[in-house]
PDB file of C-alpha atoms in Angstrom:
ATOM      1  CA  UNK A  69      82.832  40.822   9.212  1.00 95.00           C
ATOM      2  CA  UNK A  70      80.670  43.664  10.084  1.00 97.00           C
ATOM      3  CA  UNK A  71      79.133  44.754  12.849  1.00 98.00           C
ATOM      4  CA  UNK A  72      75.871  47.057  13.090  1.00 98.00           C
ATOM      5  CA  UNK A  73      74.660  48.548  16.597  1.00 98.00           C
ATOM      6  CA  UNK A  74      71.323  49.658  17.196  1.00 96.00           C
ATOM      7  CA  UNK A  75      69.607  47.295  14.569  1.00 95.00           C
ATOM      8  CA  UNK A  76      66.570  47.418  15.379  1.00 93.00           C
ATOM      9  CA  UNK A  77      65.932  51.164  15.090  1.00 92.00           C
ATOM     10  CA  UNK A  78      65.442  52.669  11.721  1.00 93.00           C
ATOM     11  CA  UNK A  79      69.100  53.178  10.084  1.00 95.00           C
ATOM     12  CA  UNK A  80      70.457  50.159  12.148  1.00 96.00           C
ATOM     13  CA  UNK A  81      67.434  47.804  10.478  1.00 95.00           C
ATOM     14  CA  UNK A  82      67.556  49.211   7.160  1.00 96.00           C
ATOM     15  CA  UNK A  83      71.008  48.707   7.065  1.00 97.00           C
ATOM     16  CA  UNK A  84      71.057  45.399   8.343  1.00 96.00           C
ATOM     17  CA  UNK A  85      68.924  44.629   5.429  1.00 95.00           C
ATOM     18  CA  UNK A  86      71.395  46.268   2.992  1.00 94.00           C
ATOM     19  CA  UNK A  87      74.408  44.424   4.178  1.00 95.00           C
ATOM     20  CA  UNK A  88      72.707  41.101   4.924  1.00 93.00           C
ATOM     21  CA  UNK A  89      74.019  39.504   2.099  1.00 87.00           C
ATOM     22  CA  UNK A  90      77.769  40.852   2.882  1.00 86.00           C
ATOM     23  CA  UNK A  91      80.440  37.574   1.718  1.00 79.00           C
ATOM     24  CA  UNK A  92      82.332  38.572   4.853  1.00 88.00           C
ATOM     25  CA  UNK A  93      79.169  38.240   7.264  1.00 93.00           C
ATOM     26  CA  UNK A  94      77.236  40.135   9.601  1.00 96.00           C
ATOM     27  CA  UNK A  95      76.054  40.632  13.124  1.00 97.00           C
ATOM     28  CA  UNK A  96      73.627  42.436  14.241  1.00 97.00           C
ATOM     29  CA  UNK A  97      73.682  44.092  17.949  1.00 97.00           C
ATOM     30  CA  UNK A  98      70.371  45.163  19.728  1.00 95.00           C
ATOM     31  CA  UNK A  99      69.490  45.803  23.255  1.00 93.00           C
ATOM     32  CA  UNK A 100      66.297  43.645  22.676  1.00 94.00           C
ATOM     33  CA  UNK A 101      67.367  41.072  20.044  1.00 93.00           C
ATOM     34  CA  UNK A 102      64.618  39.672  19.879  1.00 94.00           C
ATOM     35  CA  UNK A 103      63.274  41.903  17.995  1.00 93.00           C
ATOM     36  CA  UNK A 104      64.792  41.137  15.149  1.00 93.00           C
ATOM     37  CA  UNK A 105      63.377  37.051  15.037  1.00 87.00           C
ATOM     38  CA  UNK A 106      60.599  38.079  11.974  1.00 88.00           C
ATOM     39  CA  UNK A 107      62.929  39.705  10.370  1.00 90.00           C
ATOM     40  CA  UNK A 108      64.059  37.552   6.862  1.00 87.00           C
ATOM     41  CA  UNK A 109      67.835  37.566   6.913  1.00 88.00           C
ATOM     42  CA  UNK A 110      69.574  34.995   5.827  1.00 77.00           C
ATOM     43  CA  UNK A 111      71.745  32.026   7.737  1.00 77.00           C
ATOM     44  CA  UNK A 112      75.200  34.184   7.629  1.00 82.00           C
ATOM     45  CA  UNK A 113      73.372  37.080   9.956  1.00 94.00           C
ATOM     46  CA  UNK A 114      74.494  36.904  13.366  1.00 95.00           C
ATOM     47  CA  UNK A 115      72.029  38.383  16.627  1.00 95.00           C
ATOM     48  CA  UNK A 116      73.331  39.285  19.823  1.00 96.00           C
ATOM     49  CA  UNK A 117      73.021  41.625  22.722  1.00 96.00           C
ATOM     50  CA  UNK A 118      74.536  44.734  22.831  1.00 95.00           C
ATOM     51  CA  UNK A 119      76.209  43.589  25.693  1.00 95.00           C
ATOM     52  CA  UNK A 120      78.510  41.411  24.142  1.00 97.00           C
ATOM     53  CA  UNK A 121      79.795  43.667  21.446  1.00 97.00           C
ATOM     54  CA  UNK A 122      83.704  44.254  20.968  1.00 97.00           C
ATOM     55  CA  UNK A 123      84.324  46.141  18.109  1.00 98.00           C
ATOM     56  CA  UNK A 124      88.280  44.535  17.493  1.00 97.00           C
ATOM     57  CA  UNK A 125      86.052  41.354  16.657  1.00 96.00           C
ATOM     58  CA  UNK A 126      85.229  43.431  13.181  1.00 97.00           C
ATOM     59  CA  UNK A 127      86.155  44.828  10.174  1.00 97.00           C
ATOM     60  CA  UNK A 128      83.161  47.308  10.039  1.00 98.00           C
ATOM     61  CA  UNK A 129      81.272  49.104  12.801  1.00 98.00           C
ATOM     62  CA  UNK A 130      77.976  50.788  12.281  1.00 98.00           C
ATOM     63  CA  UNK A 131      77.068  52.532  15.012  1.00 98.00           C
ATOM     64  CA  UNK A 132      72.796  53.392  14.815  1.00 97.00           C
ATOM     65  CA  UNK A 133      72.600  53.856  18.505  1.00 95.00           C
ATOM     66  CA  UNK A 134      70.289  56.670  18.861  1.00 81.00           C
ATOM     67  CA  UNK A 135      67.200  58.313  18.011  1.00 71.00           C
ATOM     68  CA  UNK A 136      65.544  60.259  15.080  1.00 65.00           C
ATOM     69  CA  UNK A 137      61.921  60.010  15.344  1.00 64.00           C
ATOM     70  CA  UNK A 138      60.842  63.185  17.397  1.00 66.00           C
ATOM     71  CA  UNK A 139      58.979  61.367  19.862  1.00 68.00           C
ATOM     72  CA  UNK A 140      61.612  59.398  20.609  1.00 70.00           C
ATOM     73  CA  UNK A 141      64.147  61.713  20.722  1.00 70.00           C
ATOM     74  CA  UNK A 142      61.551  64.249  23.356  1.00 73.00           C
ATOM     75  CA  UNK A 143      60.765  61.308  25.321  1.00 75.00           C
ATOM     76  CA  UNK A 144      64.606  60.771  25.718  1.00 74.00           C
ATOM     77  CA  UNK A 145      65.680  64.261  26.723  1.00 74.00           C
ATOM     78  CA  UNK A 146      69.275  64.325  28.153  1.00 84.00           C
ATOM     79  CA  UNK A 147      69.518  61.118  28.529  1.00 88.00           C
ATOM     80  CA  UNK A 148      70.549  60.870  24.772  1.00 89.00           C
ATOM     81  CA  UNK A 149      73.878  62.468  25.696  1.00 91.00           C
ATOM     82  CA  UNK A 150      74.874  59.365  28.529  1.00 92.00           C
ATOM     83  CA  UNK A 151      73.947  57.015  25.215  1.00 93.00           C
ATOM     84  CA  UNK A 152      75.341  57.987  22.761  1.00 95.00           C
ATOM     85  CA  UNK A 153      78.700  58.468  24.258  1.00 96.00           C
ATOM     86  CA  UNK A 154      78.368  55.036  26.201  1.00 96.00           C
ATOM     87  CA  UNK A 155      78.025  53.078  22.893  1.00 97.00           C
ATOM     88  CA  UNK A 156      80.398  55.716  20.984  1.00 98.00           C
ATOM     89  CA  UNK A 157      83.118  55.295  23.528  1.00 97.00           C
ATOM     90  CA  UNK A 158      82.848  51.609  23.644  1.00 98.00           C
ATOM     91  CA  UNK A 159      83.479  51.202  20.431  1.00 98.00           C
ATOM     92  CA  UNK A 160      86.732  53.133  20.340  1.00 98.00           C
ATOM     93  CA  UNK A 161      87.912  51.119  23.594  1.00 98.00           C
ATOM     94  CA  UNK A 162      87.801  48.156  21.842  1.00 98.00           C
ATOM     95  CA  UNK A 163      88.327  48.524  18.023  1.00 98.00           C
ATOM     96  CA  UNK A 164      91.840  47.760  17.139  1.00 96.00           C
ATOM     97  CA  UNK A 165      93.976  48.915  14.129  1.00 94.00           C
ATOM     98  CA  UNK A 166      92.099  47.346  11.575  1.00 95.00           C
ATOM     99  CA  UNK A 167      88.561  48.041  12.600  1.00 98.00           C
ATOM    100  CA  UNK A 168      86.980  51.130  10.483  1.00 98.00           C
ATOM    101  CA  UNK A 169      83.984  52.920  12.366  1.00 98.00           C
ATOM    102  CA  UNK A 170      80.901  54.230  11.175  1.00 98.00           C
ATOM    103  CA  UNK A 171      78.775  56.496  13.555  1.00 98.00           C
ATOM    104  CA  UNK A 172      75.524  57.585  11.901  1.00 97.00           C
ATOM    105  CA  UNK A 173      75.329  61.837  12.882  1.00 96.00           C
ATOM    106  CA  UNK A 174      73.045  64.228  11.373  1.00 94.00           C
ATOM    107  CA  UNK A 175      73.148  67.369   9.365  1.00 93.00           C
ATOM    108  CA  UNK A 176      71.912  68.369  12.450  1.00 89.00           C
ATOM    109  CA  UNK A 177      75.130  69.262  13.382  1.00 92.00           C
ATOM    110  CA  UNK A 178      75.765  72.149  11.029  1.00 88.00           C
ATOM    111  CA  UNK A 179      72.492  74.066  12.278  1.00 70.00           C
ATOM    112  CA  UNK A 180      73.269  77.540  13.633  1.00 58.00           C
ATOM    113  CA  UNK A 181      73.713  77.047  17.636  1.00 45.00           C
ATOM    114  CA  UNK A 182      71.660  80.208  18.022  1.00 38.00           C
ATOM    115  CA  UNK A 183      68.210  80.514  18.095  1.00 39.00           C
ATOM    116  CA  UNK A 184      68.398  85.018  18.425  1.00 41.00           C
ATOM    117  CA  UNK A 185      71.528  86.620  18.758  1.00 40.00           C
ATOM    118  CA  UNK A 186      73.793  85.594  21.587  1.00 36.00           C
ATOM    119  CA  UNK A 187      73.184  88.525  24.543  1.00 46.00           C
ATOM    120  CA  UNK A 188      73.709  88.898  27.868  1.00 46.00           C
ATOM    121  CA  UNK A 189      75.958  85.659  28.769  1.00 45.00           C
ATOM    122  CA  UNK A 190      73.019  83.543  28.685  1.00 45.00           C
ATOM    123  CA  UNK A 191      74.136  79.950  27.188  1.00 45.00           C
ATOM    124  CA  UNK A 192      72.497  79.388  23.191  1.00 52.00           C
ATOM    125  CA  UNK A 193      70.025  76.795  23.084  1.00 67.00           C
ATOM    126  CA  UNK A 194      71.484  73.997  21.467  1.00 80.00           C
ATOM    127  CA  UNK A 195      68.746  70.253  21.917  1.00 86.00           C
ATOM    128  CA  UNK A 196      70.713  67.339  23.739  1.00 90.00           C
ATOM    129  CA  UNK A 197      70.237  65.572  19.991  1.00 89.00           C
ATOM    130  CA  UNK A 198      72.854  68.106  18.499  1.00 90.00           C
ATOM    131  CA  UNK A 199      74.974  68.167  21.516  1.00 93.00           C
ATOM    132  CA  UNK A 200      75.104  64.640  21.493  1.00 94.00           C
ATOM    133  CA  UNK A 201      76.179  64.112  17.759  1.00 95.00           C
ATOM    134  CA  UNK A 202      78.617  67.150  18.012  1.00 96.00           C
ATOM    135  CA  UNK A 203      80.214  65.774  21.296  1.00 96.00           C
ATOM    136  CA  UNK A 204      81.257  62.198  19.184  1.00 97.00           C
ATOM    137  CA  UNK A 205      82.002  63.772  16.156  1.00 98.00           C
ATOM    138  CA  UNK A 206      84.605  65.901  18.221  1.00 97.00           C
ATOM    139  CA  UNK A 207      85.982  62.933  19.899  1.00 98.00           C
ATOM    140  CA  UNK A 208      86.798  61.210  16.842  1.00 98.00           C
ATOM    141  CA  UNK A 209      88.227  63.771  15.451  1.00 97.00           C
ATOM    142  CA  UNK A 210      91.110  63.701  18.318  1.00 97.00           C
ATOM    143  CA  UNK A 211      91.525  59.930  17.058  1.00 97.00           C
ATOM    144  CA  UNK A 212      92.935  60.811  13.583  1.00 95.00           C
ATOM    145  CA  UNK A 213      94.758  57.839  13.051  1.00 96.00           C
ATOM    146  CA  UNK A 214      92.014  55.771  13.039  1.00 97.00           C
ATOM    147  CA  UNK A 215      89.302  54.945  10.631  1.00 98.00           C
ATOM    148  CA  UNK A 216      86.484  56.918  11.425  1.00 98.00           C
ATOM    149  CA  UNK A 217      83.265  57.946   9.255  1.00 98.00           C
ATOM    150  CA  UNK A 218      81.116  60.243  10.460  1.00 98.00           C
ATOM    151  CA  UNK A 219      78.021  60.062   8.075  1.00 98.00           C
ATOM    152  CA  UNK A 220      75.510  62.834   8.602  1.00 97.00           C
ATOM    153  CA  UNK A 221      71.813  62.065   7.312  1.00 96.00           C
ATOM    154  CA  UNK A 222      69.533  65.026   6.911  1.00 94.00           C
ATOM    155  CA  UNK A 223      66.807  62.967   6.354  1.00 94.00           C
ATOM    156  CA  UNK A 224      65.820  59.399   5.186  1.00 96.00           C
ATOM    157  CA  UNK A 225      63.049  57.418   3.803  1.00 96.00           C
ATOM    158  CA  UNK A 226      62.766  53.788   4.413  1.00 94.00           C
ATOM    159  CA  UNK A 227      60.356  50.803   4.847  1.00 92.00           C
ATOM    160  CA  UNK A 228      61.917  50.821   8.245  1.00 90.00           C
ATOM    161  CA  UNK A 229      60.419  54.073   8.872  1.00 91.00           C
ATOM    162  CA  UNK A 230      58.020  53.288  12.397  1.00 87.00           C
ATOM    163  CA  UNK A 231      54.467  53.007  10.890  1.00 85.00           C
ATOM    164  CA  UNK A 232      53.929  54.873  14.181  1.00 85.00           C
ATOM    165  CA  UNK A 233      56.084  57.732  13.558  1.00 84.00           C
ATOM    166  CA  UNK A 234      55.891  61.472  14.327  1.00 83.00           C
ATOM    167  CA  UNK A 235      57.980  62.172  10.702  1.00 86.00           C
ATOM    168  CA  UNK A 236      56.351  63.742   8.164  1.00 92.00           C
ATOM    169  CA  UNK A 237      56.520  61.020   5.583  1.00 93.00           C
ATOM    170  CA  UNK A 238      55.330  58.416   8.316  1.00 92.00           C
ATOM    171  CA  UNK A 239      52.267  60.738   8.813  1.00 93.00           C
ATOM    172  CA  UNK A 240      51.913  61.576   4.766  1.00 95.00           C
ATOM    173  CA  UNK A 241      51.625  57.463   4.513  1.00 94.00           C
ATOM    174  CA  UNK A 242      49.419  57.046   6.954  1.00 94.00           C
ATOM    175  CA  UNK A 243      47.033  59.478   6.049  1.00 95.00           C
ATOM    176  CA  UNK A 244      47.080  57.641   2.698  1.00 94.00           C
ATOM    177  CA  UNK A 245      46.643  54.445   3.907  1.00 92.00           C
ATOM    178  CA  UNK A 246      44.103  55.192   6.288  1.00 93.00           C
ATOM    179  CA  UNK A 247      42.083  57.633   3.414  1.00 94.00           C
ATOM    180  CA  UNK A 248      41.924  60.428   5.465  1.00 95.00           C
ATOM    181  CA  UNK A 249      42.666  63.749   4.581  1.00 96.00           C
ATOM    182  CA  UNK A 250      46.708  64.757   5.286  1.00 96.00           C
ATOM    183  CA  UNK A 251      46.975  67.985   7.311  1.00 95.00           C
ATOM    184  CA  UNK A 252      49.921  70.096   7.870  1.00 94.00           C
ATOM    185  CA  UNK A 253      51.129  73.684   8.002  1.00 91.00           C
ATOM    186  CA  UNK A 254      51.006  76.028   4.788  1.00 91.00           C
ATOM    187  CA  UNK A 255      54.717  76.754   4.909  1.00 91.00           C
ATOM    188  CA  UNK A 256      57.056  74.843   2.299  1.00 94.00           C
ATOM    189  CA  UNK A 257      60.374  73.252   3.176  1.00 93.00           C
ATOM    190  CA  UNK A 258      62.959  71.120   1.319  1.00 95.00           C
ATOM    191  CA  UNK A 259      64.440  67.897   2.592  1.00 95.00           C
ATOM    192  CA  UNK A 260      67.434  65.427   0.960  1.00 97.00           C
ATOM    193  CA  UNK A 261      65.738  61.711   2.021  1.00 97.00           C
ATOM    194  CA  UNK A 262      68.272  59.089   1.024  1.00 98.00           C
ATOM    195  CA  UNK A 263      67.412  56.095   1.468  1.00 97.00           C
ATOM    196  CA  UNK A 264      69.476  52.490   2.865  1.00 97.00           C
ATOM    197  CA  UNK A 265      70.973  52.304  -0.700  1.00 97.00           C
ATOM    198  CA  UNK A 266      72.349  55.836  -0.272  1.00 98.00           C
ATOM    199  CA  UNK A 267      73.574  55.383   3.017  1.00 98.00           C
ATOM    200  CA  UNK A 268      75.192  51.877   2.036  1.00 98.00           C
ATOM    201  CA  UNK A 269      76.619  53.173  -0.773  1.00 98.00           C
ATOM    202  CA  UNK A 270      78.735  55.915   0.806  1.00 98.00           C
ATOM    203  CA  UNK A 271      80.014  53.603   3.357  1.00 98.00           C
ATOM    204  CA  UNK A 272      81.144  51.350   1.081  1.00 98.00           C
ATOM    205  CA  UNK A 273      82.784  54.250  -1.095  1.00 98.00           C
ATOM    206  CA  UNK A 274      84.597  55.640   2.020  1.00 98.00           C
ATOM    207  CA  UNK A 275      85.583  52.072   2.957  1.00 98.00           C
ATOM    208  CA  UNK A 276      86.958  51.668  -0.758  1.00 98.00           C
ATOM    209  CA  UNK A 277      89.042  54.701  -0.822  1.00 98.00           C
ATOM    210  CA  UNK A 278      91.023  54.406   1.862  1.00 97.00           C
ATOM    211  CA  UNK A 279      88.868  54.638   5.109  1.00 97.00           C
ATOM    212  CA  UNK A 280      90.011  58.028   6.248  1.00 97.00           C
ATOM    213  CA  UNK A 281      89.274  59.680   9.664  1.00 98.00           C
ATOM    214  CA  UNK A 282      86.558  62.328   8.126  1.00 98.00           C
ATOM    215  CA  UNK A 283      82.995  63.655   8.000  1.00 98.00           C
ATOM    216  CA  UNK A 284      80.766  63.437   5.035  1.00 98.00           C
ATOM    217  CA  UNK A 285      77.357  64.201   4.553  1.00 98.00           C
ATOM    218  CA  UNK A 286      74.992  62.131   2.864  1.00 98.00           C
ATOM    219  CA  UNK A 287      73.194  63.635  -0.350  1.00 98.00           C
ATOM    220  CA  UNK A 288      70.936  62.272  -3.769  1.00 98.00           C
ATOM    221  CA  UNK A 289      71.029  63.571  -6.961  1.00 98.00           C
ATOM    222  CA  UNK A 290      68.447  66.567  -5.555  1.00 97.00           C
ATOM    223  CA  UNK A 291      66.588  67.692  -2.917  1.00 97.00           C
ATOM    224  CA  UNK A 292      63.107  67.362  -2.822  1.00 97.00           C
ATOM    225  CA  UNK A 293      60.343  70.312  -1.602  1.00 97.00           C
ATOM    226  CA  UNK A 294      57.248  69.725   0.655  1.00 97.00           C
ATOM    227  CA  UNK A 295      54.681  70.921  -1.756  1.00 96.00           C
ATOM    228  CA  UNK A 296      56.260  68.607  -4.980  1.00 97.00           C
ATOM    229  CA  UNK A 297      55.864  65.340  -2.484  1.00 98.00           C
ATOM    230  CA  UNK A 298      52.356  66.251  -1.397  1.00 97.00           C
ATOM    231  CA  UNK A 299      51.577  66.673  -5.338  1.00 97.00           C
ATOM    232  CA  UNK A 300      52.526  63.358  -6.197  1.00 95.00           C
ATOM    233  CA  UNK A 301      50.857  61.836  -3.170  1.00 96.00           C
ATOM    234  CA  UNK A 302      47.366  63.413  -4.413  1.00 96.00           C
ATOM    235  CA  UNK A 303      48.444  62.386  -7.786  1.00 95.00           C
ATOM    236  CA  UNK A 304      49.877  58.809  -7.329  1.00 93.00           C
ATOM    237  CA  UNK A 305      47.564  57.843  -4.309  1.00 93.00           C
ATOM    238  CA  UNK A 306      44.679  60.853  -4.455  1.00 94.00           C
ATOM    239  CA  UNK A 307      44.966  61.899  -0.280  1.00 95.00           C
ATOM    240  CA  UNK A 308      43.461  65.311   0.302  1.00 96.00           C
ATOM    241  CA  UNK A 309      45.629  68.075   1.506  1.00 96.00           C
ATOM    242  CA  UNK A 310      44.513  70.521   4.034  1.00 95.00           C
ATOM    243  CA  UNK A 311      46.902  73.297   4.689  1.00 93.00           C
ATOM    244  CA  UNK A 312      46.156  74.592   8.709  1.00 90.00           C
ATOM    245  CA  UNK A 313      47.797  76.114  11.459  1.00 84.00           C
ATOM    246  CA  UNK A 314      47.582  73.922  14.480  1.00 77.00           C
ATOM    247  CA  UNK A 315      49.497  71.298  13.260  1.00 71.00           C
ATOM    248  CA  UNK A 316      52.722  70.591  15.184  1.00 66.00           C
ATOM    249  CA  UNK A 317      55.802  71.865  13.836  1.00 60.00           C
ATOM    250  CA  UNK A 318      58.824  68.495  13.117  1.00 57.00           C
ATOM    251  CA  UNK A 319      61.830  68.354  14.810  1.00 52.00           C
ATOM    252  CA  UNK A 320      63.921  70.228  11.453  1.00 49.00           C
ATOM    253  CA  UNK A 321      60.783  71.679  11.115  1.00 48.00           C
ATOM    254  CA  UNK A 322      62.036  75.052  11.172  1.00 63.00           C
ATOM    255  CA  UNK A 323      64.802  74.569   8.686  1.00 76.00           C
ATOM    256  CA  UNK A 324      63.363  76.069   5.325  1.00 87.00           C
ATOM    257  CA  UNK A 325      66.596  73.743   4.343  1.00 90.00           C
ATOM    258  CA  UNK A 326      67.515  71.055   5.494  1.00 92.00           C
ATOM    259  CA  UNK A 327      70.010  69.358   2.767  1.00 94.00           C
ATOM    260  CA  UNK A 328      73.749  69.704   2.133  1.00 95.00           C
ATOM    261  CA  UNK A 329      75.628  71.655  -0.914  1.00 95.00           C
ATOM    262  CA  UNK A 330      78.881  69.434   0.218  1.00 96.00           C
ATOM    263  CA  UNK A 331      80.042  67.090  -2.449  1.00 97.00           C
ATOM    264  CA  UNK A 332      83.005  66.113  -0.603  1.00 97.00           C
ATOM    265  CA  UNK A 333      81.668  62.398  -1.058  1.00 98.00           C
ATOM    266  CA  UNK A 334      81.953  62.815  -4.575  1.00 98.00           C
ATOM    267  CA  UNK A 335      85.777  62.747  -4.440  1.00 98.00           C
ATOM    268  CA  UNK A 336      85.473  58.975  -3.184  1.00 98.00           C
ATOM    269  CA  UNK A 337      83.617  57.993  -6.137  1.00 98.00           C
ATOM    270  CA  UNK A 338      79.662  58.633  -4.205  1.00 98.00           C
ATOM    271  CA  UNK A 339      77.571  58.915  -7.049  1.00 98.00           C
ATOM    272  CA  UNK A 340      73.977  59.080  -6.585  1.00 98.00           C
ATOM    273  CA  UNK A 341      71.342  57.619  -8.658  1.00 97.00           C
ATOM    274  CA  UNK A 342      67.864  58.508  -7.493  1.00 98.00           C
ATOM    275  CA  UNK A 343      65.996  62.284  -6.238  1.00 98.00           C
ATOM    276  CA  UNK A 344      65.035  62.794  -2.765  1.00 98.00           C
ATOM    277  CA  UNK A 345      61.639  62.610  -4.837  1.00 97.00           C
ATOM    278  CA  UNK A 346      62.560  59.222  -6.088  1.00 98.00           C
ATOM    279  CA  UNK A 347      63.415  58.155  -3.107  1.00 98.00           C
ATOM    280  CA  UNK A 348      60.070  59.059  -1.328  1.00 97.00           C
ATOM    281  CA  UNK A 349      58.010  57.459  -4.049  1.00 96.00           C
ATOM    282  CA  UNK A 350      59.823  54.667  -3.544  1.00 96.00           C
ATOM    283  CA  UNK A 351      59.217  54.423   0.110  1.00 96.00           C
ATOM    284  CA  UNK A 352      55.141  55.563  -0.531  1.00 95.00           C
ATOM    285  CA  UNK A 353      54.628  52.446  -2.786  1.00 94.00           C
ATOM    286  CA  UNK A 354      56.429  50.421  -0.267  1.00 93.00           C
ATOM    287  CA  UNK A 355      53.990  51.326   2.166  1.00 91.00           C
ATOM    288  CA  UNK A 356      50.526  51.459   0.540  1.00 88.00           C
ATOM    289  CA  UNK A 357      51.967  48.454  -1.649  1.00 84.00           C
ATOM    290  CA  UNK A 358      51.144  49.924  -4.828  1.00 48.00           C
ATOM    291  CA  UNK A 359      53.782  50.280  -7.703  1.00 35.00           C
ATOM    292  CA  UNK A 360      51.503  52.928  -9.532  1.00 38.00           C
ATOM    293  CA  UNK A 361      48.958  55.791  -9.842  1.00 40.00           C
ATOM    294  CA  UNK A 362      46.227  52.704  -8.807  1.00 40.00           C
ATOM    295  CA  UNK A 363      43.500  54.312  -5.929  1.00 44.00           C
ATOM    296  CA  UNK A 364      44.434  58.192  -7.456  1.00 45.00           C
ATOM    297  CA  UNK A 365      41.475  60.663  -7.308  1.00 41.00           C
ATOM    298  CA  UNK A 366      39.633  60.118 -11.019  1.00 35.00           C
TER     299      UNK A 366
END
């Protein structure tokens, strides 16, 4: 039986949609469940409160609890540290020896702490969001007889994406499904988006192999850049670009990089199939509901 927290944010409903179909069964936990009544899963998915969850009542906890989307996560604040290690601690209360845990972290984590050199005593400036993820990852690793997966997502791509999102690719789709020209700044960057089957995938491969107590970060076959996804939205959907400088800079905005050279996932048998830019086409004709070039510039 599994067990996903935090279903009805992005990863958590993705997910749920991933596993839903799971022999073994699956319940989803939200603090508004009701949420979740349009959503098509089928008779074996379970939906309860948050409040009820014990994680000794599963074989597999994903934890989603969280937030990604940078409004979210400003509107949030500090308060994202009392969260996250409310839910994270009550699952390890109440899992039991059999009970492997997933808690969804970023590659956040691995950015440098330090936005200028460290000087005069001052303390670095590190966002709640980082602190948050760094201060569960470092609990679990004091649990290291247990089974504990911390997956780190750099970025992802999803139908579950908010259609009012402040992500890049939620404002790249809506720009093209609204026709109106798509502005951001001039400055390139590359992203890894994985998407749910990514994600899934890994989990399962960790789960497979033994369930360790270990990070791993989540990867495709290749990173994609900012300036080959805006080409094949012009070419596939034909939205203007207008490069300008008063656009607001993203959350990882400032990361030139923000992917992983780790492969340690490889070693568990994690093997890829699609590009970042695979995955974002993907989620583009998802969202415009085209499965071609159909509405491109002539």
């Amino acid at each position: 039986m599994i067990a996903i927290l935090g279903a009805t944010g992005t990863l958590g409903l993705s997910l749920a949609h991933e596993f839903a179909a799971d022999a073994g069964g699956l319940v989803l936990f939200a603090r508004h469940p009701q949420r979740l009544a349009n959503e098509r899963f089928g008779s074996t998915v379970g939906i309860r409160p948050l409040d009820e969850f014990a994680a000794a009542d599963f074989d597999l906890v994903i934890n989603a609890i969280g937030a990604g989307d940078p409004g979210r996560v400003a509107a949030l604040g500090s308060k994202i540290l009392a969260i996250t290690a409310h839910w994270d601690r009550r699952v390890l209360d109440t899992m039991d020896a059999r009970t492997r845990y997933v808690f969804l972290s970023s590659g956040a984590v691995h950015a440098s702490p330090f936005a200028e050199p460290h000087r005069d005593g001052r303390d670095a400036a590190v966002s709640p969001y980082v602190m948050a993820k760094r201060s569960a990852e470092a609990r679990h690793r004091a649990f290291a007889d247990r089974s504990i997966l911390d997956l780190r997502v750099f970025a992802f791509a999803d139908m579950a994406l908010p259609r009012d999102g402040r992500f890049f690719l939620c404002e790249l789709a809506r720009s093209i499904t609204l026709r109106v020209p798509f502005r951001t700044l001039a400055a390139d960057m590359v992203r890894d988006y994985a998407g749910r089957t990514e994600v899934a995938s890994l989990i399962k491969c960790w789960a497979a192999a033994g369930a360790r107590n270990m990070p791993l970060d989540v990867y495709t076959k290749a990173p994609a850049s900012k300036r080959d996804i805006l080409r094949i939205a012009h070419e596939r959907f034909g939205v203007e670009i207008e490069y300008c400088d008063d656009v607001a800079e993203s959350r990882t905005g400032a990361m030139l990089v923000y992917a992983s050279l780790n492969r340690d996932a490889a070693a568990l048998g994690y093997d890829p199939k699609r590009t970042s830019l695979e995955v974002v086409s993907d989620y583009l004709d998802g969202v415009v509901g085209l499965e071609g070039p159909a509405g491109a510039a002539p």
